[in-house]
PDB file of C-alpha atoms and ligand atoms in Angstrom:
ATOM      1  CA  MET A  17     176.234 -37.072 -64.078  1.00  0.00           C
ATOM      2  CA  ILE A  18     172.918 -37.673 -65.828  1.00  0.00           C
ATOM      3  CA  LEU A  19     171.444 -34.361 -64.613  1.00  0.00           C
ATOM      4  CA  TYR A  20     174.624 -32.362 -65.291  1.00  0.00           C
ATOM      5  CA  LYS A  21     173.740 -29.135 -67.166  1.00  0.00           C
ATOM      6  CA  LYS A  22     170.077 -30.135 -67.485  1.00  0.00           C
ATOM      7  CA  ASN A  23     167.779 -27.103 -67.134  1.00  0.00           C
ATOM      8  CA  ALA A  24     165.180 -27.408 -64.375  1.00  0.00           C
ATOM      9  CA  ILE A  25     162.311 -25.342 -63.011  1.00  0.00           C
ATOM     10  CA  VAL A  26     160.925 -25.772 -59.495  1.00  0.00           C
ATOM     11  CA  THR A  27     157.800 -23.833 -58.529  1.00  0.00           C
ATOM     12  CA  GLY A  28     157.648 -22.717 -54.896  1.00  0.00           C
ATOM     13  CA  ALA A  29     161.161 -23.233 -53.586  1.00  0.00           C
ATOM     14  CA  THR A  30     161.544 -20.676 -50.804  1.00  0.00           C
ATOM     15  CA  ARG A  31     161.105 -23.497 -48.256  1.00  0.00           C
ATOM     16  CA  GLY A  32     159.808 -27.015 -47.726  1.00  0.00           C
ATOM     17  CA  ILE A  33     159.763 -29.741 -50.370  1.00  0.00           C
ATOM     18  CA  GLY A  34     160.406 -27.408 -53.326  1.00  0.00           C
ATOM     19  CA  LYS A  35     163.558 -25.959 -51.777  1.00  0.00           C
ATOM     20  CA  GLU A  36     164.863 -29.440 -50.957  1.00  0.00           C
ATOM     21  CA  ILE A  37     164.276 -30.691 -54.514  1.00  0.00           C
ATOM     22  CA  ALA A  38     165.864 -27.538 -55.990  1.00  0.00           C
ATOM     23  CA  LEU A  39     168.962 -28.023 -53.816  1.00  0.00           C
ATOM     24  CA  ARG A  40     169.164 -31.686 -54.834  1.00  0.00           C
ATOM     25  CA  LEU A  41     168.948 -30.801 -58.528  1.00  0.00           C
ATOM     26  CA  ALA A  42     171.701 -28.182 -58.209  1.00  0.00           C
ATOM     27  CA  LYS A  43     173.842 -30.640 -56.248  1.00  0.00           C
ATOM     28  CA  LEU A  44     173.433 -33.126 -59.119  1.00  0.00           C
ATOM     29  CA  GLY A  45     174.688 -30.486 -61.557  1.00  0.00           C
ATOM     30  CA  ALA A  46     171.454 -29.058 -62.977  1.00  0.00           C
ATOM     31  CA  ASN A  47     170.797 -25.392 -63.694  1.00  0.00           C
ATOM     32  CA  VAL A  48     167.761 -24.436 -61.596  1.00  0.00           C
ATOM     33  CA  ALA A  49     165.106 -21.717 -61.832  1.00  0.00           C
ATOM     34  CA  VAL A  50     162.966 -21.216 -58.722  1.00  0.00           C
ATOM     35  CA  CYS A  51     160.182 -18.875 -57.658  1.00  0.00           C
ATOM     36  CA  GLY A  52     158.241 -17.814 -54.585  1.00  0.00           C
ATOM     37  CA  ARG A  53     156.474 -14.813 -53.037  1.00  0.00           C
ATOM     38  CA  ASP A  54     158.748 -14.339 -50.008  1.00  0.00           C
ATOM     39  CA  GLU A  55     161.647 -12.324 -51.444  1.00  0.00           C
ATOM     40  CA  ALA A  56     163.961 -12.684 -48.433  1.00  0.00           C
ATOM     41  CA  GLN A  57     163.529 -16.464 -48.372  1.00  0.00           C
ATOM     42  CA  LEU A  58     163.957 -16.630 -52.149  1.00  0.00           C
ATOM     43  CA  ILE A  59     167.297 -14.815 -51.916  1.00  0.00           C
ATOM     44  CA  LYS A  60     168.327 -17.184 -49.108  1.00  0.00           C
ATOM     45  CA  THR A  61     167.437 -20.191 -51.299  1.00  0.00           C
ATOM     46  CA  GLY A  62     169.374 -18.579 -54.175  1.00  0.00           C
ATOM     47  CA  LYS A  63     172.518 -18.240 -52.016  1.00  0.00           C
ATOM     48  CA  GLU A  64     172.302 -21.910 -50.998  1.00  0.00           C
ATOM     49  CA  LEU A  65     171.686 -23.015 -54.583  1.00  0.00           C
ATOM     50  CA  SER A  66     174.621 -21.042 -55.969  1.00  0.00           C
ATOM     51  CA  GLY A  67     176.994 -23.020 -53.720  1.00  0.00           C
ATOM     52  CA  PHE A  68     176.882 -25.838 -56.284  1.00  0.00           C
ATOM     53  CA  GLY A  69     178.226 -23.703 -59.145  1.00  0.00           C
ATOM     54  CA  THR A  70     175.354 -24.204 -61.599  1.00  0.00           C
ATOM     55  CA  LYS A  71     173.251 -21.471 -63.217  1.00  0.00           C
ATOM     56  CA  ILE A  72     170.532 -20.243 -60.834  1.00  0.00           C
ATOM     57  CA  ILE A  73     167.509 -18.088 -61.690  1.00  0.00           C
ATOM     58  CA  LEU A  74     165.295 -16.505 -59.042  1.00  0.00           C
ATOM     59  CA  LYS A  75     161.851 -15.102 -59.830  1.00  0.00           C
ATOM     60  CA  ASN A  76     159.991 -13.326 -57.064  1.00  0.00           C
ATOM     61  CA  GLY A  77     156.190 -13.260 -57.308  1.00  0.00           C
ATOM     62  CA  ASP A  78     152.827 -14.966 -57.004  1.00  0.00           C
ATOM     63  CA  LEU A  79     152.140 -17.869 -59.369  1.00  0.00           C
ATOM     64  CA  THR A  80     148.400 -17.185 -59.208  1.00  0.00           C
ATOM     65  CA  GLU A  81     148.801 -13.652 -60.569  1.00  0.00           C
ATOM     66  CA  LYS A  82     147.934 -13.358 -64.229  1.00  0.00           C
ATOM     67  CA  GLY A  83     150.921 -13.982 -66.481  1.00  0.00           C
ATOM     68  CA  PHE A  84     153.423 -14.782 -63.696  1.00  0.00           C
ATOM     69  CA  ALA A  85     153.566 -18.568 -64.185  1.00  0.00           C
ATOM     70  CA  ARG A  86     153.863 -18.232 -67.978  1.00  0.00           C
ATOM     71  CA  ASN A  87     156.572 -15.542 -67.719  1.00  0.00           C
ATOM     72  CA  PHE A  88     158.494 -17.564 -65.129  1.00  0.00           C
ATOM     73  CA  VAL A  89     158.651 -20.569 -67.470  1.00  0.00           C
ATOM     74  CA  GLU A  90     159.421 -18.560 -70.617  1.00  0.00           C
ATOM     75  CA  ASP A  91     162.066 -16.313 -68.996  1.00  0.00           C
ATOM     76  CA  SER A  92     163.749 -19.310 -67.336  1.00  0.00           C
ATOM     77  CA  ALA A  93     163.826 -21.231 -70.617  1.00  0.00           C
ATOM     78  CA  GLU A  94     165.282 -18.254 -72.484  1.00  0.00           C
ATOM     79  CA  GLN A  95     167.937 -17.569 -69.821  1.00  0.00           C
ATOM     80  CA  MET A  96     168.959 -21.217 -69.417  1.00  0.00           C
ATOM     81  CA  GLY A  97     168.756 -22.032 -73.133  1.00  0.00           C
ATOM     82  CA  GLY A  98     165.895 -24.547 -72.955  1.00  0.00           C
ATOM     83  CA  LEU A  99     164.110 -26.762 -70.452  1.00  0.00           C
ATOM     84  CA  ASP A 100     164.479 -30.415 -69.469  1.00  0.00           C
ATOM     85  CA  ILE A 101     162.890 -30.825 -66.045  1.00  0.00           C
ATOM     86  CA  ILE A 102     159.747 -29.293 -64.536  1.00  0.00           C
ATOM     87  CA  ILE A 103     158.826 -29.756 -60.877  1.00  0.00           C
ATOM     88  CA  ASN A 104     155.310 -28.519 -60.151  1.00  0.00           C
ATOM     89  CA  ASN A 105     155.634 -28.211 -56.402  1.00  0.00           C
ATOM     90  CA  ALA A 106     153.953 -24.971 -55.255  1.00  0.00           C
ATOM     91  CA  GLY A 107     150.639 -25.709 -53.609  1.00  0.00           C
ATOM     92  CA  MET A 108     148.461 -24.919 -50.619  1.00  0.00           C
ATOM     93  CA  SER A 109     146.705 -27.131 -48.123  1.00  0.00           C
ATOM     94  CA  PHE A 110     143.167 -26.312 -47.081  1.00  0.00           C
ATOM     95  CA  THR A 111     141.391 -27.782 -44.060  1.00  0.00           C
ATOM     96  CA  ARG A 112     137.843 -26.615 -43.303  1.00  0.00           C
ATOM     97  CA  PRO A 113     134.489 -28.297 -42.555  1.00  0.00           C
ATOM     98  CA  PHE A 114     132.716 -28.707 -45.883  1.00  0.00           C
ATOM     99  CA  LYS A 115     129.648 -26.719 -44.838  1.00  0.00           C
ATOM    100  CA  GLN A 116     131.886 -23.679 -44.211  1.00  0.00           C
ATOM    101  CA  CYS A 117     133.661 -23.872 -47.587  1.00  0.00           C
ATOM    102  CA  THR A 118     132.742 -21.153 -50.078  1.00  0.00           C
ATOM    103  CA  GLU A 119     132.911 -20.848 -53.863  1.00  0.00           C
ATOM    104  CA  GLU A 120     135.758 -18.383 -53.352  1.00  0.00           C
ATOM    105  CA  ASP A 121     137.636 -21.053 -51.363  1.00  0.00           C
ATOM    106  CA  ILE A 122     137.368 -23.628 -54.132  1.00  0.00           C
ATOM    107  CA  ASP A 123     138.520 -21.069 -56.719  1.00  0.00           C
ATOM    108  CA  THR A 124     141.568 -20.238 -54.568  1.00  0.00           C
ATOM    109  CA  VAL A 125     142.587 -23.857 -53.995  1.00  0.00           C
ATOM    110  CA  LEU A 126     142.002 -25.002 -57.579  1.00  0.00           C
ATOM    111  CA  THR A 127     143.848 -21.997 -58.990  1.00  0.00           C
ATOM    112  CA  LEU A 128     147.117 -22.699 -57.171  1.00  0.00           C
ATOM    113  CA  ASN A 129     146.960 -26.499 -57.036  1.00  0.00           C
ATOM    114  CA  VAL A 130     145.578 -27.221 -60.516  1.00  0.00           C
ATOM    115  CA  LYS A 131     145.492 -24.190 -62.805  1.00  0.00           C
ATOM    116  CA  VAL A 132     149.094 -23.157 -62.059  1.00  0.00           C
ATOM    117  CA  PRO A 133     150.531 -26.639 -62.881  1.00  0.00           C
ATOM    118  CA  PHE A 134     148.318 -26.619 -66.005  1.00  0.00           C
ATOM    119  CA  THR A 135     149.804 -23.288 -67.130  1.00  0.00           C
ATOM    120  CA  VAL A 136     153.352 -24.319 -66.239  1.00  0.00           C
ATOM    121  CA  CYS A 137     153.013 -27.608 -68.191  1.00  0.00           C
ATOM    122  CA  LYS A 138     151.342 -25.918 -71.146  1.00  0.00           C
ATOM    123  CA  THR A 139     154.023 -23.215 -71.364  1.00  0.00           C
ATOM    124  CA  ALA A 140     156.877 -25.673 -70.829  1.00  0.00           C
ATOM    125  CA  LEU A 141     155.787 -28.330 -73.343  1.00  0.00           C
ATOM    126  CA  PRO A 142     157.164 -26.616 -76.509  1.00  0.00           C
ATOM    127  CA  TYR A 143     160.583 -26.386 -74.793  1.00  0.00           C
ATOM    128  CA  LEU A 144     160.405 -29.946 -73.423  1.00  0.00           C
ATOM    129  CA  LEU A 145     159.609 -31.305 -76.873  1.00  0.00           C
ATOM    130  CA  LYS A 146     163.048 -30.054 -77.970  1.00  0.00           C
ATOM    131  CA  SER A 147     164.792 -31.819 -75.067  1.00  0.00           C
ATOM    132  CA  THR A 148     166.197 -35.352 -75.228  1.00  0.00           C
ATOM    133  CA  TYR A 149     165.638 -35.740 -71.472  1.00  0.00           C
ATOM    134  CA  ALA A 150     162.233 -34.207 -70.791  1.00  0.00           C
ATOM    135  CA  GLU A 151     160.665 -34.917 -67.417  1.00  0.00           C
ATOM    136  CA  ILE A 152     157.787 -33.408 -65.460  1.00  0.00           C
ATOM    137  CA  ILE A 153     157.142 -34.255 -61.817  1.00  0.00           C
ATOM    138  CA  ASN A 154     153.920 -33.014 -60.255  1.00  0.00           C
ATOM    139  CA  ILE A 155     153.751 -33.054 -56.462  1.00  0.00           C
ATOM    140  CA  ALA A 156     150.298 -34.228 -55.421  1.00  0.00           C
ATOM    141  CA  SER A 157     149.515 -35.794 -52.044  1.00  0.00           C
ATOM    142  CA  VAL A 158     148.022 -38.892 -50.471  1.00  0.00           C
ATOM    143  CA  THR A 159     144.804 -36.846 -50.652  1.00  0.00           C
ATOM    144  CA  ALA A 160     144.969 -37.340 -54.454  1.00  0.00           C
ATOM    145  CA  HIS A 161     143.955 -40.936 -53.757  1.00  0.00           C
ATOM    146  CA  LYS A 162     142.081 -40.877 -50.440  1.00  0.00           C
ATOM    147  CA  GLY A 163     139.544 -38.643 -48.722  1.00  0.00           C
ATOM    148  CA  TYR A 164     140.001 -37.174 -45.236  1.00  0.00           C
ATOM    149  CA  PRO A 165     137.462 -35.193 -43.180  1.00  0.00           C
ATOM    150  CA  GLU A 166     137.512 -31.415 -43.718  1.00  0.00           C
ATOM    151  CA  GLN A 167     139.881 -31.721 -46.702  1.00  0.00           C
ATOM    152  CA  ALA A 168     137.322 -31.890 -49.530  1.00  0.00           C
ATOM    153  CA  LEU A 169     138.733 -28.924 -51.452  1.00  0.00           C
ATOM    154  CA  TYR A 170     142.401 -29.888 -51.019  1.00  0.00           C
ATOM    155  CA  SER A 171     141.550 -33.476 -51.940  1.00  0.00           C
ATOM    156  CA  ALA A 172     139.524 -32.349 -54.978  1.00  0.00           C
ATOM    157  CA  SER A 173     142.484 -30.273 -56.182  1.00  0.00           C
ATOM    158  CA  LYS A 174     145.014 -33.093 -55.774  1.00  0.00           C
ATOM    159  CA  HIS A 175     142.663 -35.640 -57.419  1.00  0.00           C
ATOM    160  CA  ALA A 176     142.415 -33.190 -60.335  1.00  0.00           C
ATOM    161  CA  LEU A 177     146.205 -32.839 -60.496  1.00  0.00           C
ATOM    162  CA  ALA A 178     146.570 -36.630 -60.478  1.00  0.00           C
ATOM    163  CA  GLY A 179     144.053 -37.008 -63.309  1.00  0.00           C
ATOM    164  CA  MET A 180     145.713 -34.313 -65.403  1.00  0.00           C
ATOM    165  CA  THR A 181     149.135 -35.898 -64.811  1.00  0.00           C
ATOM    166  CA  LYS A 182     148.038 -39.414 -65.831  1.00  0.00           C
ATOM    167  CA  SER A 183     146.366 -38.162 -68.983  1.00  0.00           C
ATOM    168  CA  LEU A 184     149.323 -35.941 -69.934  1.00  0.00           C
ATOM    169  CA  ALA A 185     151.747 -38.804 -69.250  1.00  0.00           C
ATOM    170  CA  ALA A 186     149.876 -40.997 -71.716  1.00  0.00           C
ATOM    171  CA  GLU A 187     149.511 -38.204 -74.286  1.00  0.00           C
ATOM    172  CA  TYR A 188     153.217 -37.281 -74.309  1.00  0.00           C
ATOM    173  CA  TYR A 189     154.814 -40.707 -73.746  1.00  0.00           C
ATOM    174  CA  ASP A 190     155.426 -41.305 -77.444  1.00  0.00           C
ATOM    175  CA  LYS A 191     156.794 -37.774 -77.794  1.00  0.00           C
ATOM    176  CA  GLY A 192     159.563 -38.601 -75.306  1.00  0.00           C
ATOM    177  CA  ILE A 193     158.313 -36.671 -72.284  1.00  0.00           C
ATOM    178  CA  ARG A 194     158.056 -38.630 -69.006  1.00  0.00           C
ATOM    179  CA  ILE A 195     155.436 -37.237 -66.634  1.00  0.00           C
ATOM    180  CA  HIS A 196     155.141 -38.398 -63.024  1.00  0.00           C
ATOM    181  CA  LEU A 197     153.136 -37.829 -59.890  1.00  0.00           C
ATOM    182  CA  ILE A 198     154.569 -38.037 -56.382  1.00  0.00           C
ATOM    183  CA  SER A 199     151.921 -38.394 -53.690  1.00  0.00           C
ATOM    184  CA  PRO A 200     153.495 -37.997 -50.248  1.00  0.00           C
ATOM    185  CA  GLY A 201     151.769 -38.431 -46.921  1.00  0.00           C
ATOM    186  CA  GLY A 202     152.532 -35.872 -44.202  1.00  0.00           C
ATOM    187  CA  VAL A 203     155.883 -34.148 -44.783  1.00  0.00           C
ATOM    188  CA  TYR A 204     157.682 -32.133 -42.110  1.00  0.00           C
ATOM    189  CA  THR A 205     157.263 -28.581 -43.512  1.00  0.00           C
ATOM    190  CA  ASP A 206     155.552 -25.295 -42.584  1.00  0.00           C
ATOM    191  CA  MET A 207     152.457 -26.506 -44.436  1.00  0.00           C
ATOM    192  CA  VAL A 208     151.938 -29.555 -42.259  1.00  0.00           C
ATOM    193  CA  ALA A 209     152.763 -27.561 -39.126  1.00  0.00           C
ATOM    194  CA  LEU A 210     149.749 -25.373 -39.965  1.00  0.00           C
ATOM    195  CA  ALA A 211     147.406 -28.123 -41.183  1.00  0.00           C
ATOM    196  CA  ARG A 212     148.312 -30.826 -38.618  1.00  0.00           C
ATOM    197  CA  PRO A 213     149.964 -29.250 -35.553  1.00  0.00           C
ATOM    198  CA  ASP A 214     149.225 -32.500 -33.679  1.00  0.00           C
ATOM    199  CA  LEU A 215     151.923 -34.366 -35.691  1.00  0.00           C
ATOM    200  CA  SER A 216     155.583 -34.397 -34.624  1.00  0.00           C
ATOM    201  CA  LYS A 217     158.693 -34.578 -36.825  1.00  0.00           C
ATOM    202  CA  GLU A 218     159.263 -38.221 -35.861  1.00  0.00           C
ATOM    203  CA  GLU A 219     155.872 -39.180 -37.354  1.00  0.00           C
ATOM    204  CA  LEU A 220     156.439 -37.434 -40.668  1.00  0.00           C
ATOM    205  CA  ILE A 221     158.268 -37.881 -43.970  1.00  0.00           C
ATOM    206  CA  LEU A 222     161.165 -35.432 -44.437  1.00  0.00           C
ATOM    207  CA  PRO A 223     161.472 -33.089 -47.450  1.00  0.00           C
ATOM    208  CA  SER A 224     164.760 -34.880 -48.220  1.00  0.00           C
ATOM    209  CA  ASP A 225     162.800 -38.177 -48.553  1.00  0.00           C
ATOM    210  CA  VAL A 226     160.640 -36.570 -51.260  1.00  0.00           C
ATOM    211  CA  ALA A 227     163.805 -35.235 -52.927  1.00  0.00           C
ATOM    212  CA  ASP A 228     165.157 -38.830 -52.850  1.00  0.00           C
ATOM    213  CA  VAL A 229     162.060 -40.016 -54.760  1.00  0.00           C
ATOM    214  CA  ALA A 230     162.388 -37.177 -57.279  1.00  0.00           C
ATOM    215  CA  GLU A 231     166.085 -38.002 -57.750  1.00  0.00           C
ATOM    216  CA  PHE A 232     165.254 -41.690 -58.262  1.00  0.00           C
ATOM    217  CA  ILE A 233     162.663 -40.854 -60.930  1.00  0.00           C
ATOM    218  CA  LEU A 234     164.950 -38.418 -62.724  1.00  0.00           C
ATOM    219  CA  THR A 235     167.943 -40.739 -62.705  1.00  0.00           C
ATOM    220  CA  HIS A 236     166.018 -43.916 -63.668  1.00  0.00           C
ATOM    221  CA  ARG A 237     164.318 -42.781 -66.855  1.00  0.00           C
ATOM    222  CA  THR A 238     162.197 -45.403 -68.709  1.00  0.00           C
ATOM    223  CA  ASN A 239     162.131 -48.093 -66.035  1.00  0.00           C
ATOM    224  CA  SER A 240     159.327 -49.388 -63.831  1.00  0.00           C
ATOM    225  CA  VAL A 241     158.217 -45.958 -62.584  1.00  0.00           C
ATOM    226  CA  ILE A 242     156.346 -45.571 -65.869  1.00  0.00           C
ATOM    227  CA  ASP A 243     154.589 -48.931 -65.523  1.00  0.00           C
ATOM    228  CA  GLU A 244     151.076 -47.419 -65.655  1.00  0.00           C
ATOM    229  CA  ILE A 245     151.858 -45.949 -69.042  1.00  0.00           C
ATOM    230  CA  GLU A 246     153.086 -49.312 -70.323  1.00  0.00           C
ATOM    231  CA  MET A 247     149.803 -50.894 -69.200  1.00  0.00           C
ATOM    232  CA  HIS A 248     147.858 -48.221 -71.021  1.00  0.00           C
ATOM    233  CA  ARG A 249     149.849 -48.703 -74.186  1.00  0.00           C
ATOM    234  CA  ALA A 250     149.213 -52.449 -74.058  1.00  0.00           C
ATOM    235  CA  ASN A 251     145.458 -51.756 -73.818  1.00  0.00           C
ATOM    236  CA  LYS A 252     145.255 -53.367 -70.403  1.00  0.00           C
ATOM    237  CA  GLN A 253     143.162 -51.884 -67.600  1.00  0.00           C
ATOM    238  CA  PRO A 254     144.498 -48.301 -67.546  1.00  0.00           C
ATOM    239  CA  PHE A 255     144.459 -45.845 -64.686  1.00  0.00           C
ATOM    240  CA  ILE A 256     141.757 -46.987 -62.294  1.00  0.00           C
TER     241      ILE A 256
HETATM  242  N1  NAP B 313     153.800 -30.948 -46.302  1.00  0.00           N
HETATM  243  C1  NAP B 313     153.029 -32.002 -46.535  1.00  0.00           C
HETATM  244  O1  NAP B 313     152.642 -32.735 -45.618  1.00  0.00           O
HETATM  245  C2  NAP B 313     152.646 -32.355 -47.930  1.00  0.00           C
HETATM  246  C3  NAP B 313     152.140 -33.648 -48.143  1.00  0.00           C
HETATM  247  C4  NAP B 313     151.752 -34.005 -49.438  1.00  0.00           C
HETATM  248  C5  NAP B 313     151.900 -33.114 -50.471  1.00  0.00           C
HETATM  249  N2  NAP B 313     152.382 -31.859 -50.239  1.00  0.00           N
HETATM  250  C6  NAP B 313     152.488 -30.950 -51.387  1.00  0.00           C
HETATM  251  O2  NAP B 313     153.839 -30.619 -51.575  1.00  0.00           O
HETATM  252  C7  NAP B 313     153.947 -29.305 -52.121  1.00  0.00           C
HETATM  253  C8  NAP B 313     154.885 -28.480 -51.263  1.00  0.00           C
HETATM  254  O3  NAP B 313     154.397 -28.507 -49.934  1.00  0.00           O
HETATM  255  P1  NAP B 313     155.273 -27.981 -48.688  1.00  0.00           P
HETATM  256  O4  NAP B 313     154.822 -28.761 -47.525  1.00  0.00           O
HETATM  257  O5  NAP B 313     156.713 -27.905 -49.036  1.00  0.00           O
HETATM  258  O6  NAP B 313     154.643 -26.511 -48.556  1.00  0.00           O
HETATM  259  P2  NAP B 313     155.225 -25.173 -47.894  1.00  0.00           P
HETATM  260  O7  NAP B 313     156.252 -25.479 -46.859  1.00  0.00           O
HETATM  261  O8  NAP B 313     154.041 -24.365 -47.542  1.00  0.00           O
HETATM  262  O9  NAP B 313     155.977 -24.502 -49.147  1.00  0.00           O
HETATM  263  C9  NAP B 313     155.231 -24.137 -50.262  1.00  0.00           C
HETATM  264  C10 NAP B 313     156.137 -23.467 -51.264  1.00  0.00           C
HETATM  265  O10 NAP B 313     155.321 -23.018 -52.362  1.00  0.00           O
HETATM  266  C11 NAP B 313     155.452 -21.597 -52.499  1.00  0.00           C
HETATM  267  N3  NAP B 313     154.170 -21.005 -52.875  1.00  0.00           N
HETATM  268  C12 NAP B 313     152.983 -21.189 -52.254  1.00  0.00           C
HETATM  269  N4  NAP B 313     152.043 -20.440 -52.846  1.00  0.00           N
HETATM  270  C13 NAP B 313     152.665 -19.772 -53.862  1.00  0.00           C
HETATM  271  C14 NAP B 313     152.227 -18.823 -54.818  1.00  0.00           C
HETATM  272  N5  NAP B 313     150.953 -18.408 -54.886  1.00  0.00           N
HETATM  273  N6  NAP B 313     153.124 -18.337 -55.699  1.00  0.00           N
HETATM  274  C15 NAP B 313     154.423 -18.735 -55.650  1.00  0.00           C
HETATM  275  N7  NAP B 313     154.896 -19.626 -54.757  1.00  0.00           N
HETATM  276  C16 NAP B 313     154.013 -20.126 -53.876  1.00  0.00           C
HETATM  277  C17 NAP B 313     155.915 -21.113 -51.120  1.00  0.00           C
HETATM  278  O11 NAP B 313     156.668 -19.936 -51.255  1.00  0.00           O
HETATM  279  P3  NAP B 313     156.146 -18.464 -50.809  1.00  0.00           P
HETATM  280  O12 NAP B 313     155.307 -18.617 -49.580  1.00  0.00           O
HETATM  281  O13 NAP B 313     157.423 -17.719 -50.609  1.00  0.00           O
HETATM  282  O14 NAP B 313     155.361 -17.970 -51.985  1.00  0.00           O
HETATM  283  C18 NAP B 313     156.825 -22.255 -50.687  1.00  0.00           C
HETATM  284  O15 NAP B 313     158.119 -22.099 -51.241  1.00  0.00           O
HETATM  285  C19 NAP B 313     152.516 -28.768 -52.192  1.00  0.00           C
HETATM  286  O16 NAP B 313     152.005 -28.948 -53.482  1.00  0.00           O
HETATM  287  C20 NAP B 313     151.755 -29.641 -51.205  1.00  0.00           C
HETATM  288  O17 NAP B 313     150.393 -29.739 -51.503  1.00  0.00           O
HETATM  289  C21 NAP B 313     152.782 -31.468 -48.986  1.00  0.00           C
END
């Protein structure tokens, strides 16, 4: 019941991990606002979400287009009457030999994977500060912690997202906002099918496994999942 009538936003929920988390949140009783570029898939997600009887908001468009991310957050907050939970999920993978990567490529990857979560967090924070149950989950990747060949730009973007998340988590801990990073390995979605066609479903994490982790975090507020923050507050070795 803890998520009943909480107001949540999930970026990029027309398929994959975002859709699975959005469905889980609605199933647990939360109102959910979702977005994506593929209108037909967005409507399909909306129909599935409305089966749980909570308030559902659909916003069709591109998060990297000027103003879209900010409007999505503000409109959702106004329509739902506030915000409690933000899931920064939308992202792109990028696999290319480093010598072929261009400055345009790094702009594209950093814009969606870092600048969009930045804008979403920045726009959502005034609403979250009014919530008694404020949570942000940013979806990074194992590449936020390790380096793999031909993934320098993707890895750079996820390392940046991890850094921003850790710093924000420390900055807003005392203000009551819990901010987390989930860093999955390969998950069975369209993205991994494109990036790693050599992997089969049996070798991969399922989107529902990531939704399980998100549910655990959201339903176990203030326990060991914020351990890094506790270490920081106690002036022990922080985030290395
Ligand atoms: N799959 C993996 O193996 C894996 C592993 C670790 C981390 N991750 C991370 O998990 C997140 C989700 O990945 P996924 O595998 O579920 O990806 P996916 O199947 O490609 O789905 C991505 C979602 O984001 C939306 N999206 C992408 N670009 C967008 C844009 N510019 N504006 C609005 N929406 C946009 C897509 O909707 P539209 O196309 O309709 O816009 C879609 O709903 C990403 O951040 C990814 O980096 C994935």
